[in-house]
Coordinates of C-alpha atoms in Angstrom, one line a residue:
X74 CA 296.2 83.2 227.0
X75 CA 298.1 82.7 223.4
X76 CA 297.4 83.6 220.2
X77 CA 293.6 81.8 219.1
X78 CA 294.5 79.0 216.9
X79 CA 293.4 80.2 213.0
X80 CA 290.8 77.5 211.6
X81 CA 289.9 77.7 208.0
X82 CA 286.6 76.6 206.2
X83 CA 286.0 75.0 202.6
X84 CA 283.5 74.1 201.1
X85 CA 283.8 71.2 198.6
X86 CA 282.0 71.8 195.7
X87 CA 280.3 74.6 196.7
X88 CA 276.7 75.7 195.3
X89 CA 276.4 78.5 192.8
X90 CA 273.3 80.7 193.8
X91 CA 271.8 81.8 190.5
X92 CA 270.2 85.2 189.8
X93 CA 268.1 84.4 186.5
X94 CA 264.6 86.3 186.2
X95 CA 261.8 84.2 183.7
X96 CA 261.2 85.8 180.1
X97 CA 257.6 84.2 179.8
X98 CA 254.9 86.7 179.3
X99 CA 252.9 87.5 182.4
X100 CA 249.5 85.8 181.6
X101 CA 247.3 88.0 184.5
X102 CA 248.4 91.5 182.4
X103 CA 245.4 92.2 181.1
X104 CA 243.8 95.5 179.7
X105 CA 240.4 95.2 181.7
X106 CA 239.5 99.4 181.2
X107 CA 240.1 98.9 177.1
X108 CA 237.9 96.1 176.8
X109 CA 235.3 96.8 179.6
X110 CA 236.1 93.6 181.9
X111 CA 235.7 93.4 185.1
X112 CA 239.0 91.5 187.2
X113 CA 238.3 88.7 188.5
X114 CA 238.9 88.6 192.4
X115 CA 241.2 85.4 192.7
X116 CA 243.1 85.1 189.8
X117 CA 242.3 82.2 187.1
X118 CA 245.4 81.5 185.9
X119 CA 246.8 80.6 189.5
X120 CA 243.6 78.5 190.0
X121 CA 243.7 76.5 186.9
X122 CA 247.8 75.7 187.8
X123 CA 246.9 75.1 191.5
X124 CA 245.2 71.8 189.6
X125 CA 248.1 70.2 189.0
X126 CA 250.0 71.0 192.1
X127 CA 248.3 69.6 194.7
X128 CA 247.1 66.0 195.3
X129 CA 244.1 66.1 197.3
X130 CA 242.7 68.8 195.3
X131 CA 243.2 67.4 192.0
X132 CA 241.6 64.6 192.9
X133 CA 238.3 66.4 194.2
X134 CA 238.2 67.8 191.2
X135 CA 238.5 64.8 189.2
X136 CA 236.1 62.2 191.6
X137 CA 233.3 65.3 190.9
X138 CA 233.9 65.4 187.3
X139 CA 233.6 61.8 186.8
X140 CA 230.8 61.2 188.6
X141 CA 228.8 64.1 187.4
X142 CA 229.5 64.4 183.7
X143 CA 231.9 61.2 183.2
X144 CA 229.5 58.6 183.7
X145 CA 227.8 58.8 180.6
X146 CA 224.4 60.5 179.1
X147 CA 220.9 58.9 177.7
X148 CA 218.3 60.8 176.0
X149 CA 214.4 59.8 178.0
X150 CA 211.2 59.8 176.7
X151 CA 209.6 62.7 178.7
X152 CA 206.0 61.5 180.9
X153 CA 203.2 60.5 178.6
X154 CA 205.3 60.8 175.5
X155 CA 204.7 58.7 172.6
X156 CA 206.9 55.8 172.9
X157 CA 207.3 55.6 168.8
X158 CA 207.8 59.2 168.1
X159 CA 210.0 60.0 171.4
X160 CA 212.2 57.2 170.1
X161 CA 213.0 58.6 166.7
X162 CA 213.4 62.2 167.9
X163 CA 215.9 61.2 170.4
X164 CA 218.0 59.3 167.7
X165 CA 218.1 62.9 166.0
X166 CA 219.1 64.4 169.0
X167 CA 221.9 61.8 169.7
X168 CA 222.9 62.2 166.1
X169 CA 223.4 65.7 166.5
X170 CA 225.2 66.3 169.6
X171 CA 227.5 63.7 168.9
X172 CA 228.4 65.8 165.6
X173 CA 228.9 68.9 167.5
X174 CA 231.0 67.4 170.0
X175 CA 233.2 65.9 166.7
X176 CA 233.6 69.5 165.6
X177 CA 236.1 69.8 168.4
X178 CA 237.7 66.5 168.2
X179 CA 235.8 65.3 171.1
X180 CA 233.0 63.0 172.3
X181 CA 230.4 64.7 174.2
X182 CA 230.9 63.2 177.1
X183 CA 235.1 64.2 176.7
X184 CA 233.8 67.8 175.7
X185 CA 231.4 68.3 179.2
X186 CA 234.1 66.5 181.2
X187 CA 237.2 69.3 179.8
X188 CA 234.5 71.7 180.6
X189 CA 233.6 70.8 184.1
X190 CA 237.2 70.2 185.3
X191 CA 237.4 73.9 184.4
X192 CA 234.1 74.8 186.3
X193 CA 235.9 73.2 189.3
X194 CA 239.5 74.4 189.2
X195 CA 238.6 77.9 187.9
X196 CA 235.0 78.7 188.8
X197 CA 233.7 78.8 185.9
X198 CA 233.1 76.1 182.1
X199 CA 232.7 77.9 178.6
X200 CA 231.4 75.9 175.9
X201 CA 231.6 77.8 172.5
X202 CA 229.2 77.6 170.1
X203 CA 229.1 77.7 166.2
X204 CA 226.2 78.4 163.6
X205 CA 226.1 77.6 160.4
X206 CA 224.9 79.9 157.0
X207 CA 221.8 78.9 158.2
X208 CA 221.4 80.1 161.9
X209 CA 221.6 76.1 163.1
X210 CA 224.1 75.3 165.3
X211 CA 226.6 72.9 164.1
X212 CA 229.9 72.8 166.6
X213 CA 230.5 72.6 170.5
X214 CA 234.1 73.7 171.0
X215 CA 235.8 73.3 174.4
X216 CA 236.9 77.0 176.1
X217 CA 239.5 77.1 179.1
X218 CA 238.2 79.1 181.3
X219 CA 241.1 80.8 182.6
X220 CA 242.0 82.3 179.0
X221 CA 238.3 84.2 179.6
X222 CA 237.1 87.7 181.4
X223 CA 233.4 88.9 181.9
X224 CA 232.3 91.8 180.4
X225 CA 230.9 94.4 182.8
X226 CA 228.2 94.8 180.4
X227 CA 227.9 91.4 180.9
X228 CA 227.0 91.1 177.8
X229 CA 229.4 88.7 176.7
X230 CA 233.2 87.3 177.8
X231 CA 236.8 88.4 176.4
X232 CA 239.2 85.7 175.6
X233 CA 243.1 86.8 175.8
X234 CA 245.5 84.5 174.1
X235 CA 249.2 85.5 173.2
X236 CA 248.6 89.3 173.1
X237 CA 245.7 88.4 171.5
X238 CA 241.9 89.5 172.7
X239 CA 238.8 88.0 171.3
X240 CA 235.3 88.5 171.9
X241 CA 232.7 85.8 172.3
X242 CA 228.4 87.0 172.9
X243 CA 226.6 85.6 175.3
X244 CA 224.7 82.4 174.7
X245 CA 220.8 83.8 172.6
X246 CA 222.2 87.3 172.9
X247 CA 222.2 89.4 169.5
X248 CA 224.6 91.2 167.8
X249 CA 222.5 94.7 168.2
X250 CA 222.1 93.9 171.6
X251 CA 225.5 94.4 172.6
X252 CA 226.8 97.7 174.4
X253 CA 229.8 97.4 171.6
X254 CA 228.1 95.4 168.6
X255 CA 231.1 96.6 166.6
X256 CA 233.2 94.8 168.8
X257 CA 231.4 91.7 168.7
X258 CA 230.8 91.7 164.8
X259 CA 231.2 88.1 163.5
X260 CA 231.5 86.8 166.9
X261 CA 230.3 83.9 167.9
X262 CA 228.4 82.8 171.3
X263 CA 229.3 80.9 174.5
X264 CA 227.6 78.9 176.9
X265 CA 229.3 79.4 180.5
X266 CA 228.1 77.3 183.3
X267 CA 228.8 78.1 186.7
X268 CA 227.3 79.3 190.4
X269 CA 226.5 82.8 191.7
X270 CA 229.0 83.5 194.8
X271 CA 228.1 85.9 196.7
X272 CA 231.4 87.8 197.3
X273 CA 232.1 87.7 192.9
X274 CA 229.6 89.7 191.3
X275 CA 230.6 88.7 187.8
X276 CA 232.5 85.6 188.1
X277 CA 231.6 82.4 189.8
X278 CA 234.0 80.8 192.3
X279 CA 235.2 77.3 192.5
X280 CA 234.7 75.5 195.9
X281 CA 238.1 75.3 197.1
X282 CA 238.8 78.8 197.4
X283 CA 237.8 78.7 201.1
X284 CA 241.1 76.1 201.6
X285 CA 243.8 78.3 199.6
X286 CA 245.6 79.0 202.1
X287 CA 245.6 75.2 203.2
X288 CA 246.4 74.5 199.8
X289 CA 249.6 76.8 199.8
X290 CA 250.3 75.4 203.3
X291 CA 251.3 72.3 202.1
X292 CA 252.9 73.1 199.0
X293 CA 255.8 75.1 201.6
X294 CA 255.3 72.0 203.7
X295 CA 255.8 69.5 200.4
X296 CA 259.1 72.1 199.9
X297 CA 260.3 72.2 203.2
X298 CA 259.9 68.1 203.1
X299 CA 261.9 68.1 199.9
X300 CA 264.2 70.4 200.9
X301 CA 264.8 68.4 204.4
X302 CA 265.7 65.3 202.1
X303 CA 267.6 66.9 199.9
X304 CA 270.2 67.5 203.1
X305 CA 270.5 64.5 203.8
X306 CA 267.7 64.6 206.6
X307 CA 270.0 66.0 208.6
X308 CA 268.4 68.0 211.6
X309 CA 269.7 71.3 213.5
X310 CA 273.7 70.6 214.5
X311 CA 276.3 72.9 215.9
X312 CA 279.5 73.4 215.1
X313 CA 282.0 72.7 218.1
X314 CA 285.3 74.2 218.5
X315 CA 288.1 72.8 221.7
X316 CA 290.9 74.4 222.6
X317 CA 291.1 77.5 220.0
X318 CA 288.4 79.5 217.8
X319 CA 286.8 80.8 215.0
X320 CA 287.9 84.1 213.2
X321 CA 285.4 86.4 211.9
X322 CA 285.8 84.9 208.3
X323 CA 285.5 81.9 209.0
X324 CA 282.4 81.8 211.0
X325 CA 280.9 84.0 207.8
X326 CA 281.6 81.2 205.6
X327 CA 280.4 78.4 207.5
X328 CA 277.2 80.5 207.8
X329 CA 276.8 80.9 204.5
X330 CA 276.9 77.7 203.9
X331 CA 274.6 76.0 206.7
X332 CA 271.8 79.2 205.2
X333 CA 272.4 78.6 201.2
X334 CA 274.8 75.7 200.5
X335 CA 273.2 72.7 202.5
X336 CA 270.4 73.7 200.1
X337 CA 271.9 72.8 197.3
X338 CA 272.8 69.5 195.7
X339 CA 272.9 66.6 198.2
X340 CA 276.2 65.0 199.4
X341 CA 278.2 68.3 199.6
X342 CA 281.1 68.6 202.8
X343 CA 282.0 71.5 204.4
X344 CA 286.0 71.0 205.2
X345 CA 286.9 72.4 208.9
X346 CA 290.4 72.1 209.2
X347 CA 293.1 73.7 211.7
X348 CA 296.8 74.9 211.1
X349 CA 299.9 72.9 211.4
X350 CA 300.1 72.6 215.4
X351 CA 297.6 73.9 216.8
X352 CA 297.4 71.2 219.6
X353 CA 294.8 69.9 221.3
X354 CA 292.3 72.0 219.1
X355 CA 289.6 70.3 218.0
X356 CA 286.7 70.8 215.6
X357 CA 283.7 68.3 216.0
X358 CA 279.7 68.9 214.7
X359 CA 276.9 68.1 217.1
X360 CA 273.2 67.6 216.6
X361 CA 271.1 69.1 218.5
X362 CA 267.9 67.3 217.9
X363 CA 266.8 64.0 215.8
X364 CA 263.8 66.0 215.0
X365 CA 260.8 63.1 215.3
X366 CA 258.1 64.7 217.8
X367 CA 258.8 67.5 215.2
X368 CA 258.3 65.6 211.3
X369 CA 255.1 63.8 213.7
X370 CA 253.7 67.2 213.9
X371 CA 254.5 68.2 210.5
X372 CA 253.0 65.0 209.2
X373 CA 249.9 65.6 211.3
X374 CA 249.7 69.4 209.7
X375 CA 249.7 68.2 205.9
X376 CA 246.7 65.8 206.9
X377 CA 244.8 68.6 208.5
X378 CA 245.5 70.7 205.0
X379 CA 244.0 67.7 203.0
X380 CA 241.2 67.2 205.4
X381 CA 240.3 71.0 204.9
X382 CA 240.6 70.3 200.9
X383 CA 238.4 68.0 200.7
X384 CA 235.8 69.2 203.5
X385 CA 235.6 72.3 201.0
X386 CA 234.8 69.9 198.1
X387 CA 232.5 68.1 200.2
X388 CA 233.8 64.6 198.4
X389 CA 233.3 61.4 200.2
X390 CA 236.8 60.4 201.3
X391 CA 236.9 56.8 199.4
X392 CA 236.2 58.8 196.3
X393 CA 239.7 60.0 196.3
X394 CA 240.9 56.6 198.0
X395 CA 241.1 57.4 202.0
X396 CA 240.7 54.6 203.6
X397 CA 241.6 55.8 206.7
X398 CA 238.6 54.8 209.9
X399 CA 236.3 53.9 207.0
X400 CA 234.1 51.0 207.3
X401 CA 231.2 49.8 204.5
X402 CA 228.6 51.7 206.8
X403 CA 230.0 55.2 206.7
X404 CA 231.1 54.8 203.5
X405 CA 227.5 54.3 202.2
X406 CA 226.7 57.4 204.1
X407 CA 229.1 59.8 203.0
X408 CA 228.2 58.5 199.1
X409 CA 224.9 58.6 199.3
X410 CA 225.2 62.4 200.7
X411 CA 228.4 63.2 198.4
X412 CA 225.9 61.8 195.3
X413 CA 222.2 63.8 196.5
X414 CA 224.0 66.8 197.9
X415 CA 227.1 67.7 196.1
X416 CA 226.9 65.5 192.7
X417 CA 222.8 65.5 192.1
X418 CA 222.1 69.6 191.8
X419 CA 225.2 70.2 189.4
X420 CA 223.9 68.0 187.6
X421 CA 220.4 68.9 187.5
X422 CA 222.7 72.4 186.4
X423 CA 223.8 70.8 183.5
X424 CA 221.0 68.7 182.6
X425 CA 218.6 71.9 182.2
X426 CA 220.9 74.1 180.4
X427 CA 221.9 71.2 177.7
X428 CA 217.6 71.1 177.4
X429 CA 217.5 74.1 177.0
X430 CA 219.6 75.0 174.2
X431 CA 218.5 71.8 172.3
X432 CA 214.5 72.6 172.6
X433 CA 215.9 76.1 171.3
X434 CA 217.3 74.2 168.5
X435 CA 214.5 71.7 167.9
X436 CA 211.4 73.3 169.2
X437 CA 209.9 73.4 173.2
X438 CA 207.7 70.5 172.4
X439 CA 210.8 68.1 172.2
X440 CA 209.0 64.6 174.0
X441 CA 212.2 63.7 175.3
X442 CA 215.2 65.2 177.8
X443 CA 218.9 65.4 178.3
X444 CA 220.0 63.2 181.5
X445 CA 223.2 62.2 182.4
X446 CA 223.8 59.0 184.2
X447 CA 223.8 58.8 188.2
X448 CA 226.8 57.5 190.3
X449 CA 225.1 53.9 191.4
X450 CA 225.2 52.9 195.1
X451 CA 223.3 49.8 194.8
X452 CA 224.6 46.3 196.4
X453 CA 223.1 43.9 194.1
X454 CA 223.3 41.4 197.4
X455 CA 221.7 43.3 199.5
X456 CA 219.1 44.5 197.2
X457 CA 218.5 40.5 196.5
X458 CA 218.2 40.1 200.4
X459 CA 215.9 42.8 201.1
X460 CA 214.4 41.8 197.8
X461 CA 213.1 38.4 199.5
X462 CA 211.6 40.0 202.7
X463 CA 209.8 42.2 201.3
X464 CA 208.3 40.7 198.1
X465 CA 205.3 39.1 200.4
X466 CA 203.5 42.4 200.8
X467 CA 203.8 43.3 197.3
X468 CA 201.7 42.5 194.8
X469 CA 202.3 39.7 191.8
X470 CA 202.6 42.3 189.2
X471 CA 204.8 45.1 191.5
X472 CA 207.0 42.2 191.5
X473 CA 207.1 41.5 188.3
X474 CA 207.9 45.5 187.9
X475 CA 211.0 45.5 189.8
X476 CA 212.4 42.8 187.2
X477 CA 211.0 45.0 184.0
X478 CA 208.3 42.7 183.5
X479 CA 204.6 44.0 182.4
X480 CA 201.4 43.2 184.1
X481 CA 200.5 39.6 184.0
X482 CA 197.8 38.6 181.5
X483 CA 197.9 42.1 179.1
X484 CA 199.4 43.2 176.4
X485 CA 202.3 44.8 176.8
X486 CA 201.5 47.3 173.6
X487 CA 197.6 47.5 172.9
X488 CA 196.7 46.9 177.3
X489 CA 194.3 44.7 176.2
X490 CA 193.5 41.9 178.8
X491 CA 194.4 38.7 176.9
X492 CA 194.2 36.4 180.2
X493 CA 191.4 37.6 182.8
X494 CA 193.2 34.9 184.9
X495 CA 196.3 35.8 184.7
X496 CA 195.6 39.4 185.3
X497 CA 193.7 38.4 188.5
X498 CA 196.8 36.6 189.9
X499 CA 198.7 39.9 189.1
X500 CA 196.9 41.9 191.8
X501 CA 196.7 39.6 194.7
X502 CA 199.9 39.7 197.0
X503 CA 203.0 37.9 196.2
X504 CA 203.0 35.6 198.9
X505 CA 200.1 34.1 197.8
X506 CA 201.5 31.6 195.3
X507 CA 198.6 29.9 194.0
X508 CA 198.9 29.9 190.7
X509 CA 195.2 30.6 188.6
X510 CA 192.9 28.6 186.7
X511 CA 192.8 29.1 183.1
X512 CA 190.8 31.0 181.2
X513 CA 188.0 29.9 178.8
X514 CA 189.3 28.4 175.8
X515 CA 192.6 27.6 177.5
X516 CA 191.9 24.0 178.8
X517 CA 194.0 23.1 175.6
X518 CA 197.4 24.6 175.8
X519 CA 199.0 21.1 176.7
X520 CA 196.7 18.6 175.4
X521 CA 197.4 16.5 178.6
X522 CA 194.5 18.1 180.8
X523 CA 191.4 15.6 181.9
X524 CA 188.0 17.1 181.2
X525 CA 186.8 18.4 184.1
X526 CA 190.2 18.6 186.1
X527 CA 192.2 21.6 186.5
X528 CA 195.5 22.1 184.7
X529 CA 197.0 24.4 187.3
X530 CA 197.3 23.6 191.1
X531 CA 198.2 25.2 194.1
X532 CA 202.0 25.1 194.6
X533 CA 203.1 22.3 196.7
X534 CA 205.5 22.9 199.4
X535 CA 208.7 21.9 197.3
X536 CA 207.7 24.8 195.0
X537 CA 207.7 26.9 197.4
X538 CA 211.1 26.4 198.6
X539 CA 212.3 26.8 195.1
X540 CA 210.6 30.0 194.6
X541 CA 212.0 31.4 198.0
X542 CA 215.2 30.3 196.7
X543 CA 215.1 31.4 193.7
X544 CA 214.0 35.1 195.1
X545 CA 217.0 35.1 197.1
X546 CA 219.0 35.3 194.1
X547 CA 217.0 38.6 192.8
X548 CA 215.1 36.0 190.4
X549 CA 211.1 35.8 189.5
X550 CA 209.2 32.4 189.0
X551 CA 206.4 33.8 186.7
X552 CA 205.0 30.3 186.4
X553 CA 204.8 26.7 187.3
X554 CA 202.8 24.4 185.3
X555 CA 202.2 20.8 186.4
X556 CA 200.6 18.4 184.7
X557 CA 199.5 14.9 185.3
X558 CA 198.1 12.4 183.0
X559 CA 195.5 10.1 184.7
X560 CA 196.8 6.5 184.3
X561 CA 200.1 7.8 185.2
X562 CA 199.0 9.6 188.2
X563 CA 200.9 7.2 190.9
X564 CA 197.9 8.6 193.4
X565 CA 194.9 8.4 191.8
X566 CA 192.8 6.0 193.1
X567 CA 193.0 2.5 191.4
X568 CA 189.3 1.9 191.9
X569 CA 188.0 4.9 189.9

């Protein structure tokens, strides 16, 4: 056998592997023993960045923020509450939280949103809380929640900022009732909303935690996708030498290349070349596989990581626009559960603790409440179809209620019966559309009526269909008046 033929190796352009380390201050280094703070068992900062990193997750977060806090507030008049004075007191308090919220640059409804976000991604929201000269409170500031640790005390939370500590008391909680009140001299209070978990003692945890590792899964599989494109999409190939060989060199340098250059920038060539007569040697590269039962199965594995994502956010899948094997009756389903399971209790969460701190403010006898506005499932044509079936066994005046109309025939203020007639009609069923006889002293309201002859009759069949119609539609008829004059009745008798 002669002398192996010597093939050498280039690479064009080859890729630099750099060995930088990052200068930016560790954000977890924290000095929990000096300030009495208990760690937290996941670590914030990762959570709060893991928001912006994957899809499926940040948009969880965002359907249940929206649809809890985003949709907007109203202040009620509580049961039995004076309409005029629950009116005026909910002005104030509209007034007021709308200035606290501007203390921070922020509408309310932008403050509680910042802050929810935060309860989802980190576990936990922190709404600080100023006072003035007078004890009143007079600014709602926005907190991130992953700048804050829990005091084992738990008497209050430590904020860490640049180096810098801070201390913040717990929301009612005194100075003097501190462990450290020196500590938490001239420190103001914060209102942190979140859910016990019972593997955290002193921190709540967001929902996704369960899904981590899913959520890491497909930020390698996101790489590794990258990555594949990156190369070209080229799959596994080999390297095939006829008629001589490699030397040991060589073979280290292609090596190196397939391992750390083909991840480099795209478009790079690896040069294979042989000396001046080697013969018949040739050099030629070879794939071993197109790779497609293989990118089916990875495709199938970042699905199953945003199923999990979402199935530990409980979110209805058209809330974060999947369409896929949806149809208008699951759909309704899975938002109807999504709003009175998931959606409903947090914000019941919210709802009482925003009471709270304004009847502390304005007094426990406050006749009117914070609540936020619901996520609305209603078809407005199918609530006008079932709507016209089932009007007939309600009565006049239940119908009228669905449309925000009051009783027939009283007052809407004093509930004084102004029309015994009319308030009759109210309580008989709907379907019987006979409209009533007026009352004493009525017999006037056209000046077309003939002594003795009724200005109102039963509805005639025509009227009927109109009403039917009309109900269809998610419409009322409250009345129909017909009258006749008597020598232009075409069917009164000529003889009388």
């Amino acid at each position: 056998m002669g002398d192996p033929v010597r093939i050498s190796a280039e690479i064009l352009k080859a890729p630099q592997a750099g060995e930088g380390r990052s200068k930016q201050l560790d954000l977890g280094q924290w000095a929990y023993d000096e300030h009495k703070c208990a760690p937290p068992i996941v670590d914030p900062v990762v959570l709060a960045q893991l928001y912006s990193r994957n899809v499926a997750h940040k948009a969880c977060v965002d359907a249940k923020t929206a649809n809890c806090v985003g949709l907007g507030w109203e202040i009620r008049p509580k049961r039995d509450a004076d309409p005029e004075k629950a009116a005026e007191q909910a002005e104030v308090l509209r007034d007021f939280l709308d200035l606290c919220a501007r203390r921070d640059g922020k509408t309310l409804t932008d403050l509680l949103t910042a802050a929810r976000k935060d309860e989802e991604a980190v576990g936990w929201a922190a709404i600080e809380i100023t006072r003035n000269a007078k004890g009143r409170i007079d600014g709602l500031f926005h907190v991130h929640a992953y700048t804050l640790r829990r005091r084992k005390d738990r008497d209050g939370w430590v904020q860490k900022v640049n180096g810098e500590y801070r201390y913040f008391r717990d929301y009612g909680k005194k100075v003097e009732d501190t462990a450290d009140p020196e500590r938490f001299r001239d420190a103001n209070e914060i209102l942190v909303l979140g859910e016990d978990s019972p593997d955290s003692p002193f921190y709540p945890m967001p929902d996704h935690v369960p899904a981590l590792g899913d959520i890491l899964g497909d930020e390698s599989a996101q790489l590794y996708q990258v990555q594949f494109f990156r190369n070209n999409a080229v799959p596994r190939i080999a390297i095939c030498v006829e008629g001589g060989q490699l030397d040991e060199e060589t073979k280290a340098y292609i090596l190196t290349y397939l391992r750390e250059g083909i991840r480099g920038e795209a478009h790079q060539t690896l040069l294979l070349q042989t000396q001046p007569g080697a013969g018949e040697a040739k050099i030629h590269i070879e794939k071993l596989t197109v790779g497609t039962s293989e990118e089916a199965d990875f495709m199938a594995y970042r699905r199953w990581c945003r199923d999990t994502v979402i199935m530990a956010h409980r979110v209805s899948p058209s809330k974060v626009t999947i369409v896929e094997d949806a149809n208008r009756s699951n759909t309704t389903d899975q938002d109807k559960t999504f709003k009175e399971q998931v959606l409903k209790p947090d914000q019941e969460r919210y709802e009482a603790r925003i009471q709270w701190l304004l009847e502390d403010e304005f007094g426990a006898d406050l006749p009117v409440e914070f609540r936020f506005k619901e996520m609305d499932l209603e078809d407005e044509e199918r609530i006008a179809r079932t709507r016209s079936v089932y009007m007939p066994a309600l009565t006049n005046n239940e119908v009228r209620d669905l449309f925000d109309m009051g009783p027939a025939g009283i007052d809407a203020e004093t509930g004084r019966v102004e029309d015994p007639a009319l308030e009759e009609w109210g309580r008989v069923p709907f379907e019987q559309q006979s409209l009533p006889q007026p009352a004493a002293g009525m017999g006037a309201l056209s000046g077309l009526e003939t002594p003795g002859e009724p200005a109102f009759k039963r509805l005639a069949p025509t009227h009927r269909e109109f009403i039917a119609s009309v109900a269809k539609l998610g419409y009322l008829v409250e009345r129909i008046e017909e009258v006749t004059i008597p020598e232009d009745d075409p069917y009164q008798d000529p003889a009388r």
